[in-house]
CSV table of C-alpha atoms and ligand atoms in Angstrom, one decimal:
chain,number,residue,atom,x,y,z
A,1,MET,CA,0.0,0.0,0.0
A,2,GLU,CA,1.3,3.4,-0.9
A,3,LYS,CA,0.0,7.0,-0.6
A,4,THR,CA,0.7,9.6,-3.3
A,5,LEU,CA,-0.1,13.3,-3.7
A,6,VAL,CA,-2.1,14.6,-6.7
A,7,ILE,CA,-2.7,18.3,-7.3
A,8,LEU,CA,-5.3,19.4,-9.7
A,9,LYS,CA,-3.5,22.5,-11.0
A,10,PRO,CA,-5.3,25.9,-11.7
A,11,ASP,CA,-6.0,25.0,-15.3
A,12,ALA,CA,-7.8,21.8,-14.3
A,13,VAL,CA,-10.0,23.7,-11.9
A,14,LYS,CA,-10.6,26.7,-14.3
A,15,ARG,CA,-11.4,24.3,-17.1
A,16,ALA,CA,-13.9,22.4,-14.9
A,17,MET,CA,-12.0,19.1,-15.3
A,18,VAL,CA,-12.1,18.2,-11.6
A,19,GLY,CA,-14.8,15.5,-11.9
A,20,GLU,CA,-13.4,14.0,-15.1
A,21,ILE,CA,-9.9,13.7,-13.5
A,22,ILE,CA,-10.9,12.3,-10.1
A,23,LYS,CA,-13.2,9.8,-11.8
A,24,ARG,CA,-10.2,8.2,-13.5
A,25,PHE,CA,-8.4,7.6,-10.2
A,26,GLU,CA,-11.5,6.3,-8.4
A,27,SER,CA,-12.3,4.0,-11.3
A,28,VAL,CA,-9.0,2.3,-11.3
A,29,GLY,CA,-9.5,1.4,-7.6
A,30,LEU,CA,-7.5,4.2,-5.9
A,31,LYS,CA,-9.0,5.5,-2.6
A,32,ILE,CA,-9.2,9.2,-1.8
A,33,VAL,CA,-8.0,9.6,1.8
A,34,ALA,CA,-7.6,13.4,2.0
A,35,SER,CA,-8.5,16.4,-0.1
A,36,LYS,CA,-8.7,20.2,0.1
A,37,MET,CA,-9.1,23.2,-2.2
A,38,LEU,CA,-6.8,26.2,-1.6
A,39,VAL,CA,-5.0,29.0,-3.3
A,40,VAL,CA,-1.3,28.2,-2.8
A,41,ASN,CA,0.9,30.9,-1.4
A,42,ASP,CA,4.6,31.5,-2.4
A,43,ASP,CA,5.9,29.8,0.7
A,44,LEU,CA,4.2,26.5,-0.1
A,45,ALA,CA,4.9,26.8,-3.8
A,46,THR,CA,8.6,27.3,-3.2
A,47,LYS,CA,8.8,24.3,-0.8
A,48,HIS,CA,6.9,22.1,-3.2
A,49,TYR,CA,9.2,23.0,-6.1
A,50,PRO,CA,12.6,23.3,-4.2
A,51,LYS,CA,15.4,25.1,-6.0
A,52,ASP,CA,18.1,22.9,-4.5
A,53,ARG,CA,16.6,19.6,-5.8
A,54,LYS,CA,19.1,19.4,-8.7
A,55,GLU,CA,17.8,16.4,-10.5
A,56,PHE,CA,14.3,17.9,-10.6
A,57,ILE,CA,15.5,21.2,-11.9
A,58,THR,CA,17.9,19.6,-14.5
A,59,GLY,CA,15.1,17.1,-15.4
A,60,MET,CA,12.8,20.0,-16.5
A,61,GLY,CA,15.7,21.5,-18.5
A,62,LYS,CA,16.3,18.1,-20.2
A,63,LYS,CA,12.6,17.8,-21.2
A,64,THR,CA,13.0,21.2,-22.9
A,65,LEU,CA,16.2,20.2,-24.7
A,66,GLU,CA,14.6,16.9,-25.9
A,67,ASN,CA,11.5,18.8,-27.2
A,68,TYR,CA,13.6,21.5,-28.9
A,69,LYS,CA,15.8,18.8,-30.6
A,70,GLU,CA,12.8,17.0,-32.0
A,71,MET,CA,11.4,20.3,-33.3
A,72,GLY,CA,14.7,21.5,-34.7
A,73,VAL,CA,14.7,24.5,-32.3
A,74,ASN,CA,18.0,26.0,-31.1
A,75,PRO,CA,17.9,26.3,-27.2
A,76,HIS,CA,20.3,29.3,-27.4
A,77,ASP,CA,17.8,31.2,-29.5
A,78,GLU,CA,14.8,30.4,-27.2
A,79,MET,CA,16.4,30.2,-23.7
A,80,GLY,CA,19.8,31.9,-24.2
A,81,THR,CA,21.5,28.7,-23.0
A,82,ASP,CA,21.7,25.0,-23.6
A,83,ASP,CA,22.5,24.2,-19.9
A,84,PRO,CA,19.7,22.0,-18.6
A,85,HIS,CA,20.1,23.4,-15.0
A,86,LYS,CA,19.9,27.0,-16.1
A,87,ILE,CA,16.8,26.2,-18.2
A,88,GLY,CA,15.3,24.3,-15.3
A,89,LEU,CA,15.7,27.2,-12.9
A,90,ALA,CA,13.9,29.5,-15.4
A,91,ILE,CA,11.1,27.0,-15.7
A,92,ARG,CA,10.8,26.7,-11.9
A,93,GLU,CA,10.1,30.5,-11.7
A,94,TRP,CA,7.2,30.0,-14.1
A,95,LEU,CA,6.0,26.9,-12.2
A,96,VAL,CA,5.7,28.9,-9.0
A,97,LYS,CA,3.6,31.5,-10.8
A,98,TYR,CA,1.4,28.8,-12.4
A,99,ILE,CA,0.7,26.8,-9.2
A,100,THR,CA,-0.2,30.1,-7.3
A,101,SER,CA,-2.3,31.5,-10.1
A,102,GLY,CA,-5.7,30.2,-8.9
A,103,PRO,CA,-7.3,27.6,-6.7
A,104,VAL,CA,-6.0,24.0,-6.8
A,105,LEU,CA,-7.4,20.8,-5.4
A,106,ALA,CA,-4.9,18.7,-3.5
A,107,ILE,CA,-5.7,15.0,-3.0
A,108,VAL,CA,-4.0,12.1,-1.3
A,109,LEU,CA,-4.7,8.8,-3.0
A,110,GLU,CA,-4.0,5.4,-1.5
A,111,GLY,CA,-3.7,2.0,-3.0
A,112,PRO,CA,-1.3,-0.8,-4.1
A,113,HIS,CA,1.5,0.8,-6.2
A,114,ALA,CA,-0.3,4.1,-5.9
A,115,VAL,CA,2.7,6.2,-7.0
A,116,GLU,CA,3.4,4.3,-10.2
A,117,LEU,CA,-0.3,3.8,-11.0
A,118,VAL,CA,-1.1,7.5,-10.7
A,119,ARG,CA,1.9,8.4,-12.9
A,120,LYS,CA,0.6,5.9,-15.5
A,121,ILE,CA,-2.9,7.4,-15.5
A,122,VAL,CA,-1.5,11.0,-15.5
A,123,GLY,CA,0.9,10.4,-18.5
A,124,HIS,CA,4.0,12.1,-19.8
A,125,THR,CA,4.9,15.6,-18.5
A,126,LEU,CA,4.4,17.1,-22.0
A,127,PRO,CA,0.8,16.6,-23.0
A,128,LEU,CA,1.9,16.5,-26.6
A,129,LYS,CA,3.9,13.3,-25.8
A,130,ALA,CA,1.3,11.8,-23.4
A,131,ALA,CA,-0.4,8.7,-24.6
A,132,PRO,CA,-4.1,8.7,-25.4
A,133,GLY,CA,-6.0,7.3,-22.5
A,134,THR,CA,-3.9,9.3,-20.0
A,135,ILE,CA,-5.2,12.5,-18.3
A,136,ARG,CA,-2.6,14.7,-20.0
A,137,GLY,CA,-2.9,12.9,-23.3
A,138,ASP,CA,-6.7,13.1,-23.5
A,139,LEU,CA,-7.3,16.5,-22.0
A,140,ALA,CA,-4.4,18.8,-23.1
A,141,PHE,CA,-1.9,19.5,-25.9
A,142,ASP,CA,0.8,21.6,-24.5
A,143,SER,CA,4.6,21.3,-25.2
A,144,SER,CA,7.8,22.8,-23.9
A,145,TYR,CA,8.1,24.8,-27.1
A,146,LEU,CA,4.6,26.3,-26.7
A,147,ALA,CA,5.0,27.0,-23.0
A,148,ASN,CA,8.6,28.4,-23.1
A,149,THR,CA,7.8,30.7,-26.0
A,150,VAL,CA,5.4,32.6,-23.8
A,151,LYS,CA,7.5,32.1,-20.7
A,152,ARG,CA,5.1,30.0,-18.7
A,153,ALA,CA,5.0,26.4,-17.2
A,154,ILE,CA,3.5,23.6,-19.3
A,155,LYS,CA,-0.2,23.4,-18.6
A,156,ASN,CA,-0.6,19.8,-17.9
A,157,LEU,CA,-3.6,19.8,-15.5
A,158,VAL,CA,-2.1,17.7,-12.7
A,159,HIS,CA,0.9,17.2,-10.4
A,160,ALA,CA,1.6,13.7,-9.2
A,161,SER,CA,4.4,12.6,-6.9
A,162,GLY,CA,7.3,11.1,-8.9
A,163,SER,CA,8.5,8.5,-6.4
A,164,VAL,CA,7.5,7.0,-3.0
A,165,GLU,CA,10.1,9.2,-1.4
A,166,GLU,CA,8.7,12.4,-3.1
A,167,ALA,CA,5.2,11.3,-2.1
A,168,LYS,CA,6.1,11.1,1.6
A,169,PHE,CA,7.8,14.5,1.5
A,170,GLU,CA,4.9,16.2,-0.4
A,171,ILE,CA,2.1,14.6,1.6
A,172,ALA,CA,3.7,15.9,4.8
A,173,LEU,CA,4.1,19.3,3.2
A,174,TRP,CA,0.5,19.7,2.1
A,175,PHE,CA,-1.5,17.8,4.8
A,176,LYS,CA,-1.4,17.3,8.6
A,177,PRO,CA,-1.4,13.6,9.7
A,178,GLU,CA,-4.9,14.1,11.2
A,179,ASP,CA,-6.2,15.2,7.7
A,180,ILE,CA,-5.6,11.7,6.3
A,181,CYS,CA,-8.7,9.5,6.6
A,182,SER,CA,-8.8,5.7,7.0
A,183,TYR,CA,-11.7,3.7,5.6
A,184,LYS,CA,-12.5,0.7,3.5
A,185,ARG,CA,-13.8,0.8,-0.1
A,186,VAL,CA,-16.6,-1.7,-0.7
A,187,ASP,CA,-14.7,-3.2,-3.7
A,188,GLU,CA,-11.4,-3.4,-1.9
A,189,ASP,CA,-11.5,-7.1,-0.9
A,190,GLU,CA,-12.7,-8.1,-4.3
A,191,MET,CA,-9.8,-6.3,-6.0
A,192,ILE,CA,-7.1,-7.3,-3.6
A,193,LYS,CA,-7.8,-10.7,-2.2
B,1,LIG,P1,6.0,16.0,-13.8
B,1,LIG,O1,6.5,15.3,-12.6
B,1,LIG,O2,5.6,15.1,-14.9
B,1,LIG,O3,4.9,17.1,-13.5
B,1,LIG,O4,7.3,16.9,-14.4
B,1,LIG,P2,8.5,17.6,-13.7
B,1,LIG,O5,8.5,17.3,-12.2
B,1,LIG,O6,9.7,17.4,-14.4
B,1,LIG,O7,8.1,19.2,-13.9
B,1,LIG,C1,7.2,19.8,-13.1
B,1,LIG,C2,6.3,20.7,-13.9
B,1,LIG,O8,7.1,21.7,-14.6
B,1,LIG,C3,5.6,20.0,-15.1
B,1,LIG,O9,4.4,19.4,-14.6
B,1,LIG,C4,5.3,21.2,-16.0
B,1,LIG,O10,4.1,22.0,-15.5
B,1,LIG,C5,6.5,22.0,-15.8
B,1,LIG,N1,7.5,21.7,-16.8
B,1,LIG,C6,8.3,20.6,-17.0
B,1,LIG,N2,9.1,20.6,-18.0
B,1,LIG,C7,8.9,21.8,-18.6
B,1,LIG,C8,9.4,22.5,-19.8
B,1,LIG,O11,10.2,21.9,-20.5
B,1,LIG,N3,8.9,23.7,-20.1
B,1,LIG,C9,8.0,24.4,-19.3
B,1,LIG,N4,7.6,25.6,-19.7
B,1,LIG,N5,7.5,23.8,-18.2
B,1,LIG,C10,7.9,22.5,-17.9
B,2,LIG,MG1,7.6,15.9,-11.0
């Protein structure tokens, strides 16, 4: 059993996609054990997207470089550098703006392999690359190129913890232990035993 954090980002809320998205997690058998709607402040946004998590910052830069390469775009022309860390730091600033730009719905989901299962249902970071059937693949079309051109984060509707370790850190950041509920779904025994 694992728990994972999902955040329906401001574009998901503003586009009225909340029900459509939550339905997909419930349908696969994941259990909602906590949820709240809030407008994220800079303090929480900065902690959620830490500047000093080098692999996360560089990872975002690498996604940009891959997307640019496929599109034949020169990263120097668009971002002034081809250093994935520097590109990642610029994206992080846009991300903080994005996550604080309107109400979000934060949810903790629980189930077997919850972290991996949620990432599969959510799909690739770039909606352009996300497979049909995934949330990002079915409900959005954004790319690094589109987003970077107007200096904003990729609008991909949801955040989902990337690993069990990240999930533990993020759940503790967003929720108090007493906010997490414990109950049994009626289909739980049928699906697990
Ligand atoms: P995720 O775990 O799939 O959400 O991806 P990351 O943790 O690598 O990135 C966090 C968020 O940053 C993504 O969900 C996007 O909103 C944004 N992002 C990632 N890569 C890029 C990029 O290349 N360009 C822009 N503009 N935003 C990006
Ligand atoms: Mg991530």
